[in-house]
Amino acid sequence: MPGTDPHPVLVDGLTKYYGDVRGVEDLSFTVERGEIFGFLGPNGAGKSTAIRVLLGLLKPTGGDATVLGRDVTDRWELRDMKRHIGYLPSDVTFYDRVTGAEILAYFGRLRGDERRAELLDRFPVPLDRNVKAYSSGNKQKLAIVATFMHDPELAIMDEPTSGLDPLVQNEFYELLEEREERGQTSFFSSHVLSEVRRVCDRVGIIRKGRLIELDSVENILAEGGTIVTVRLAEEPPTADLEFPGTAHVERRDDRYRLVLSREFDSLIDRLHEYTVLDLEVREASIEDVFMHFYGDTEDTDGEPDATRMDPDAGRATGSGDSGPAGDAS
């Protein structure tokens, strides 16, 4: 049974290239049963590519991946696996000339709909209206209901809160937390740092297709250090403020920003050499940690346009071509 596998997601050396363009390279991580795992990175870092490989929408160039113990490159194992997962894509696409009720009836016939009524109470949508008339928020809520109404063992989501207002976002976070209490697993990509900090147990941080950090949110924040912003009457070069215990120093307009990994004694000793006009000390936030891993660079070469045809998979890879809960055929 899928629920007995200790690692609902297991990735080992996973690599996907689009010609000579890197999507992901040498990814290795596991997702534990019953946890909320965040896949963190800016747009273009490779998150969607990795998710499409896990869903069997893309064939990997190298490495291995299993979902609920099923090999994602095996057609028959993949078909069985998809009965037990829910998939929520980043750009939800439905047929325009059908109603919300017809959409849910279709997915219900494929996998079941035991939680449909409950979820519609929490994420209400105009079921008798054609989806073409839906706002982006209503489309996303309809996709949430379709993804979770069969109570999947594993939910795989790509930017799941896109288009949702804050109140609906909070309801969605509560849904994930309730699933965790029942031992169900959630895997989602995001670049919204506040939601990652709120709901995730662990995060994998991806940059330019490569995994650069894998740890609990608490540990990553603990290693983030202390942020000191100081304005000085003098203008020393940043190298003069690099001392033992300083992980990073940069000049921002008329201020210096220091990231300290240890106590303040060395900072105080160094600042005695200058005239301090202003000083601010605070703990690092997850945004600070994110910038520590990414700096000011943008990941523009991580993955191509979502609708590009992939010759390995033999089909277009747009995020809407499998529906909100994945193709269960």
Short mmCIF file of C-alpha atoms in Angstrom, two decimals:
data_model
loop_
_atom_site.label_atom_id
_atom_site.label_comp_id
_atom_site.label_asym_id
_atom_site.label_seq_id
_atom_site.Cartn_x
_atom_site.Cartn_y
_atom_site.Cartn_z
CA MET A 1 0.00 0.00 0.00
CA PRO A 2 1.27 3.55 -0.72
CA GLY A 3 0.87 4.70 2.88
CA THR A 4 3.37 2.18 4.18
CA ASP A 5 6.31 3.62 2.22
CA PRO A 6 8.54 5.65 4.59
CA HIS A 7 9.62 7.93 1.73
CA PRO A 8 6.68 9.09 -0.40
CA VAL A 9 9.20 10.98 -2.55
CA LEU A 10 12.73 9.71 -3.14
CA VAL A 11 15.03 11.48 -5.59
CA ASP A 12 18.57 10.26 -6.31
CA GLY A 13 20.85 12.13 -8.70
CA LEU A 14 17.91 13.38 -10.74
CA THR A 15 18.95 15.31 -13.85
CA LYS A 16 16.90 16.83 -16.65
CA TYR A 17 18.33 18.78 -19.59
CA TYR A 18 16.39 20.44 -22.41
CA GLY A 19 19.00 20.08 -25.11
CA ASP A 20 21.94 21.96 -23.65
CA VAL A 21 19.77 23.92 -21.20
CA ARG A 22 19.84 22.64 -17.63
CA GLY A 23 16.48 22.10 -15.95
CA VAL A 24 17.74 20.27 -12.85
CA GLU A 25 21.00 18.51 -12.18
CA ASP A 26 22.01 15.84 -9.67
CA LEU A 27 19.10 16.42 -7.28
CA SER A 28 19.03 14.05 -4.29
CA PHE A 29 16.55 14.27 -1.41
CA THR A 30 13.78 12.35 0.32
CA VAL A 31 10.44 13.47 1.67
CA GLU A 32 9.32 11.73 4.85
CA ARG A 33 5.82 10.38 5.26
CA GLY A 34 3.54 12.83 7.07
CA GLU A 35 5.64 15.95 6.59
CA ILE A 36 5.12 19.22 4.75
CA PHE A 37 8.13 19.67 2.50
CA GLY A 38 8.86 22.99 0.82
CA PHE A 39 10.75 23.21 -2.44
CA LEU A 40 12.10 26.74 -2.38
CA GLY A 41 13.57 28.88 -5.11
CA PRO A 42 12.91 31.85 -7.40
CA ASN A 43 11.16 31.55 -10.72
CA GLY A 44 13.29 29.65 -13.21
CA ALA A 45 15.33 27.76 -10.60
CA GLY A 46 14.08 24.34 -11.74
CA LYS A 47 11.24 23.66 -9.32
CA SER A 48 8.58 23.02 -11.96
CA THR A 49 10.91 20.81 -13.98
CA ALA A 50 11.52 18.60 -10.95
CA ILE A 51 7.79 18.37 -10.24
CA ARG A 52 6.99 17.40 -13.83
CA VAL A 53 9.56 14.62 -13.66
CA LEU A 54 8.01 13.34 -10.41
CA LEU A 55 4.61 13.28 -12.12
CA GLY A 56 5.93 11.41 -15.14
CA LEU A 57 5.24 14.37 -17.47
CA LEU A 58 8.94 14.60 -18.30
CA LYS A 59 11.46 11.82 -18.77
CA PRO A 60 14.66 12.44 -16.77
CA THR A 61 17.99 12.69 -18.53
CA GLY A 62 19.59 10.79 -15.67
CA GLY A 63 19.15 9.66 -12.07
CA ASP A 64 16.21 8.01 -10.34
CA ALA A 65 12.97 9.09 -8.69
CA THR A 66 10.18 7.20 -6.98
CA VAL A 67 6.82 8.50 -5.76
CA LEU A 68 4.93 6.34 -3.26
CA GLY A 69 7.43 3.61 -4.05
CA ARG A 70 6.66 3.72 -7.77
CA ASP A 71 9.30 4.37 -10.44
CA VAL A 72 8.25 7.56 -12.24
CA THR A 73 9.68 6.27 -15.53
CA ASP A 74 7.64 3.05 -15.48
CA ARG A 75 4.32 3.54 -17.27
CA TRP A 76 2.36 0.95 -15.27
CA GLU A 77 3.78 1.94 -11.88
CA LEU A 78 3.12 5.58 -12.73
CA ARG A 79 -0.51 4.84 -13.56
CA ASP A 80 -1.01 3.10 -10.23
CA MET A 81 0.76 5.87 -8.34
CA LYS A 82 -1.45 8.61 -9.76
CA ARG A 83 -4.54 7.11 -8.14
CA HIS A 84 -3.08 8.00 -4.74
CA ILE A 85 -1.76 11.52 -5.32
CA GLY A 86 -3.22 14.97 -5.84
CA TYR A 87 -1.54 17.45 -8.17
CA LEU A 88 -2.08 21.20 -8.05
CA PRO A 89 -0.24 22.97 -10.90
CA SER A 90 1.04 26.54 -10.85
CA ASP A 91 -1.06 27.70 -13.80
CA VAL A 92 -4.44 26.02 -13.53
CA THR A 93 -6.13 25.37 -16.87
CA PHE A 94 -9.63 23.95 -17.33
CA TYR A 95 -11.89 23.58 -20.35
CA ASP A 96 -13.78 26.86 -20.51
CA ARG A 97 -17.20 25.58 -21.60
CA VAL A 98 -17.90 23.28 -18.69
CA THR A 99 -19.19 24.13 -15.24
CA GLY A 100 -17.35 23.75 -11.98
CA ALA A 101 -19.74 20.94 -11.05
CA GLU A 102 -18.87 19.05 -14.23
CA ILE A 103 -15.14 19.43 -13.55
CA LEU A 104 -15.51 17.97 -10.06
CA ALA A 105 -17.77 15.18 -11.30
CA TYR A 106 -15.12 14.19 -13.84
CA PHE A 107 -12.30 14.03 -11.30
CA GLY A 108 -14.60 12.33 -8.83
CA ARG A 109 -15.21 9.49 -11.30
CA LEU A 110 -11.46 9.05 -11.74
CA ARG A 111 -10.44 8.85 -8.10
CA GLY A 112 -13.29 9.51 -5.71
CA ASP A 113 -14.76 12.56 -4.01
CA GLU A 114 -15.38 11.70 -0.36
CA ARG A 115 -14.21 15.12 0.84
CA ARG A 116 -15.92 17.16 -1.87
CA ALA A 117 -18.73 18.67 0.21
CA GLU A 118 -16.42 19.59 3.07
CA LEU A 119 -13.88 21.24 0.80
CA LEU A 120 -16.53 23.20 -1.06
CA ASP A 121 -17.67 24.63 2.26
CA ARG A 122 -14.11 25.79 2.89
CA PHE A 123 -13.31 26.87 -0.68
CA PRO A 124 -16.68 27.85 -2.18
CA VAL A 125 -17.01 28.38 -5.94
CA PRO A 126 -20.02 28.98 -8.24
CA LEU A 127 -20.45 25.37 -9.37
CA ASP A 128 -23.25 26.06 -11.87
CA ARG A 129 -21.23 28.66 -13.76
CA ASN A 130 -18.91 27.93 -16.70
CA VAL A 131 -15.28 27.95 -15.71
CA LYS A 132 -14.63 30.55 -18.41
CA ALA A 133 -16.39 33.11 -16.18
CA TYR A 134 -14.32 32.24 -13.10
CA SER A 135 -11.87 34.68 -11.59
CA SER A 136 -8.31 33.46 -11.08
CA GLY A 137 -9.07 32.98 -7.38
CA ASN A 138 -12.13 30.83 -8.09
CA LYS A 139 -10.18 28.72 -10.58
CA GLN A 140 -7.53 28.13 -7.94
CA LYS A 141 -10.15 27.19 -5.33
CA LEU A 142 -11.80 24.79 -7.77
CA ALA A 143 -8.39 23.23 -8.40
CA ILE A 144 -7.82 22.84 -4.65
CA VAL A 145 -11.11 20.99 -4.25
CA ALA A 146 -10.32 18.75 -7.24
CA THR A 147 -6.84 18.05 -5.89
CA PHE A 148 -7.85 17.08 -2.36
CA MET A 149 -11.39 15.75 -2.57
CA HIS A 150 -10.25 12.13 -2.92
CA ASP A 151 -8.08 12.59 0.22
CA PRO A 152 -4.75 11.75 -1.46
CA GLU A 153 -1.90 10.14 0.43
CA LEU A 154 0.52 12.58 -1.22
CA ALA A 155 -0.19 16.06 -2.58
CA ILE A 156 2.28 17.58 -5.05
CA MET A 157 1.77 21.30 -5.60
CA ASP A 158 3.48 23.97 -7.68
CA GLU A 159 2.99 27.48 -6.27
CA PRO A 160 -0.36 26.44 -4.74
CA THR A 161 -1.46 29.79 -3.28
CA SER A 162 -1.16 31.76 -6.52
CA GLY A 163 -4.22 33.94 -7.00
CA LEU A 164 -5.65 33.35 -3.50
CA ASP A 165 -6.52 36.19 -1.15
CA PRO A 166 -4.99 36.11 2.37
CA LEU A 167 -8.06 34.60 4.05
CA VAL A 168 -8.22 31.73 1.56
CA GLN A 169 -4.46 31.25 1.88
CA ASN A 170 -4.87 30.78 5.63
CA GLU A 171 -7.61 28.22 5.05
CA PHE A 172 -5.30 26.38 2.67
CA TYR A 173 -2.47 26.35 5.23
CA GLU A 174 -4.87 24.89 7.79
CA LEU A 175 -5.79 22.17 5.31
CA LEU A 176 -2.12 21.21 4.94
CA GLU A 177 -1.62 21.18 8.71
CA GLU A 178 -4.66 18.93 9.17
CA ARG A 179 -3.25 16.54 6.58
CA GLU A 180 0.02 16.45 8.45
CA GLU A 181 -1.78 15.53 11.68
CA ARG A 182 -3.33 12.57 9.84
CA GLY A 183 0.05 11.38 8.58
CA GLN A 184 -0.46 12.52 4.99
CA THR A 185 2.34 14.10 3.00
CA SER A 186 2.49 17.43 1.19
CA PHE A 187 5.21 18.54 -1.22
CA PHE A 188 5.03 21.98 -2.72
CA SER A 189 7.22 24.48 -4.51
CA SER A 190 7.11 28.11 -3.57
CA HIS A 191 8.92 31.40 -3.65
CA VAL A 192 6.60 32.87 -1.00
CA LEU A 193 8.86 32.81 2.03
CA SER A 194 6.20 33.60 4.64
CA GLU A 195 4.17 30.50 3.77
CA VAL A 196 7.26 28.31 3.82
CA ARG A 197 8.11 29.49 7.31
CA ARG A 198 4.54 28.99 8.51
CA VAL A 199 3.78 25.47 7.32
CA CYS A 200 6.93 23.62 6.25
CA ASP A 201 8.82 21.09 8.36
CA ARG A 202 11.80 20.97 6.01
CA VAL A 203 12.83 22.81 2.88
CA GLY A 204 15.05 22.09 -0.06
CA ILE A 205 16.52 25.22 -1.60
CA ILE A 206 17.26 25.02 -5.31
CA ARG A 207 19.39 27.38 -7.37
CA LYS A 208 19.99 27.12 -11.11
CA GLY A 209 18.76 23.54 -11.11
CA ARG A 210 20.92 22.34 -8.22
CA LEU A 211 19.97 21.66 -4.62
CA ILE A 212 22.07 23.94 -2.43
CA GLU A 213 20.48 23.39 1.00
CA LEU A 214 18.27 20.78 2.67
CA ASP A 215 17.28 21.22 6.30
CA SER A 216 14.48 22.12 8.69
CA VAL A 217 13.21 25.69 8.61
CA GLU A 218 14.29 26.10 12.24
CA ASN A 219 17.87 24.99 11.56
CA ILE A 220 18.20 27.17 8.49
CA LEU A 221 16.99 30.19 10.44
CA ALA A 222 19.28 29.34 13.36
CA GLU A 223 22.25 29.31 11.02
CA GLY A 224 21.20 32.63 9.51
CA GLY A 225 22.93 34.55 12.27
CA THR A 226 22.29 38.12 13.36
CA ILE A 227 21.84 41.10 11.04
CA VAL A 228 23.57 44.32 12.05
CA THR A 229 22.96 47.55 10.14
CA VAL A 230 25.26 50.40 11.10
CA ARG A 231 25.81 53.97 9.89
CA LEU A 232 29.23 55.43 10.55
CA ALA A 233 30.60 58.97 10.37
CA GLU A 234 33.58 57.52 8.51
CA GLU A 235 33.44 55.53 5.27
CA PRO A 236 35.79 52.57 5.69
CA PRO A 237 36.04 49.95 2.91
CA THR A 238 33.87 46.93 3.63
CA ALA A 239 37.01 44.80 4.03
CA ASP A 240 37.83 46.75 7.22
CA LEU A 241 34.61 45.44 8.82
CA GLU A 242 35.39 41.82 8.05
CA PHE A 243 36.52 40.27 11.31
CA PRO A 244 36.21 36.85 13.00
CA GLY A 245 32.52 36.04 13.40
CA THR A 246 31.40 38.06 10.37
CA ALA A 247 29.87 35.94 7.64
CA HIS A 248 29.09 38.75 5.20
CA VAL A 249 29.55 42.52 4.84
CA GLU A 250 28.08 44.85 2.23
CA ARG A 251 27.66 48.58 1.71
CA ARG A 252 24.13 49.87 1.15
CA ASP A 253 23.99 53.60 0.46
CA ASP A 254 25.30 55.24 3.64
CA ARG A 255 25.03 52.11 5.79
CA TYR A 256 26.90 48.87 6.28
CA ARG A 257 25.07 45.56 6.60
CA LEU A 258 26.85 42.79 8.49
CA VAL A 259 25.77 39.20 8.99
CA LEU A 260 27.26 37.85 12.21
CA SER A 261 27.60 34.15 12.90
CA ARG A 262 28.94 34.54 16.42
CA GLU A 263 28.73 36.83 19.47
CA PHE A 264 29.04 40.62 19.41
CA ASP A 265 32.38 41.10 21.22
CA SER A 266 34.39 41.36 18.00
CA LEU A 267 31.80 43.74 16.53
CA ILE A 268 32.00 46.04 19.54
CA ASP A 269 35.80 45.99 19.44
CA ARG A 270 35.81 46.94 15.76
CA LEU A 271 33.14 49.65 16.06
CA HIS A 272 35.21 51.33 18.80
CA GLU A 273 37.46 52.48 15.98
CA TYR A 274 34.68 54.52 14.39
CA THR A 275 31.99 57.06 15.20
CA VAL A 276 28.66 55.19 15.23
CA LEU A 277 25.73 57.33 14.09
CA ASP A 278 23.07 54.61 14.01
CA LEU A 279 22.94 50.91 14.87
CA GLU A 280 20.24 48.26 14.38
CA VAL A 281 20.53 44.63 15.49
CA ARG A 282 17.98 41.89 14.70
CA GLU A 283 17.72 38.16 14.14
CA ALA A 284 17.91 36.93 10.57
CA SER A 285 14.57 36.33 8.86
CA ILE A 286 13.88 33.67 6.27
CA GLU A 287 14.11 36.44 3.66
CA ASP A 288 17.66 37.16 4.85
CA VAL A 289 18.50 33.47 4.63
CA PHE A 290 17.06 33.31 1.13
CA MET A 291 19.20 36.24 -0.01
CA HIS A 292 22.22 34.60 1.62
CA PHE A 293 21.78 31.65 -0.75
CA TYR A 294 20.83 33.69 -3.81
CA GLY A 295 22.46 37.06 -3.45
CA ASP A 296 21.25 39.56 -6.04
CA THR A 297 21.40 37.17 -9.00
CA GLU A 298 18.35 35.94 -10.86
CA ASP A 299 17.95 32.36 -12.03
CA THR A 300 17.20 32.85 -15.69
CA ASP A 301 18.68 29.62 -17.01
CA GLY A 302 17.00 27.12 -14.72
CA GLU A 303 14.11 25.95 -16.92
CA PRO A 304 12.60 26.90 -20.27
CA ASP A 305 9.12 28.15 -21.00
CA ALA A 306 6.49 25.92 -19.45
CA THR A 307 4.79 25.20 -22.75
CA ARG A 308 7.89 24.11 -24.64
CA MET A 309 7.66 20.72 -26.30
CA ASP A 310 9.95 18.18 -24.66
CA PRO A 311 11.19 15.60 -27.19
CA ASP A 312 11.92 13.04 -24.47
CA ALA A 313 8.38 13.08 -23.15
CA GLY A 314 6.83 13.46 -26.59
CA ARG A 315 4.25 15.98 -25.47
CA ALA A 316 3.83 19.60 -24.49
CA THR A 317 4.80 20.23 -20.90
CA GLY A 318 2.47 23.10 -20.06
CA SER A 319 1.38 22.93 -16.44
CA GLY A 320 -2.29 22.78 -17.37
CA ASP A 321 -2.17 19.80 -19.69
CA SER A 322 -2.83 17.26 -17.00
CA GLY A 323 -5.52 19.05 -15.05
CA PRO A 324 -5.28 20.07 -11.40
CA ALA A 325 -4.93 16.61 -9.97
CA GLY A 326 -2.77 14.96 -12.59
CA ASP A 327 -3.66 12.59 -15.37
CA ALA A 328 -5.01 9.47 -13.73
CA SER A 329 -5.39 7.48 -16.92
#
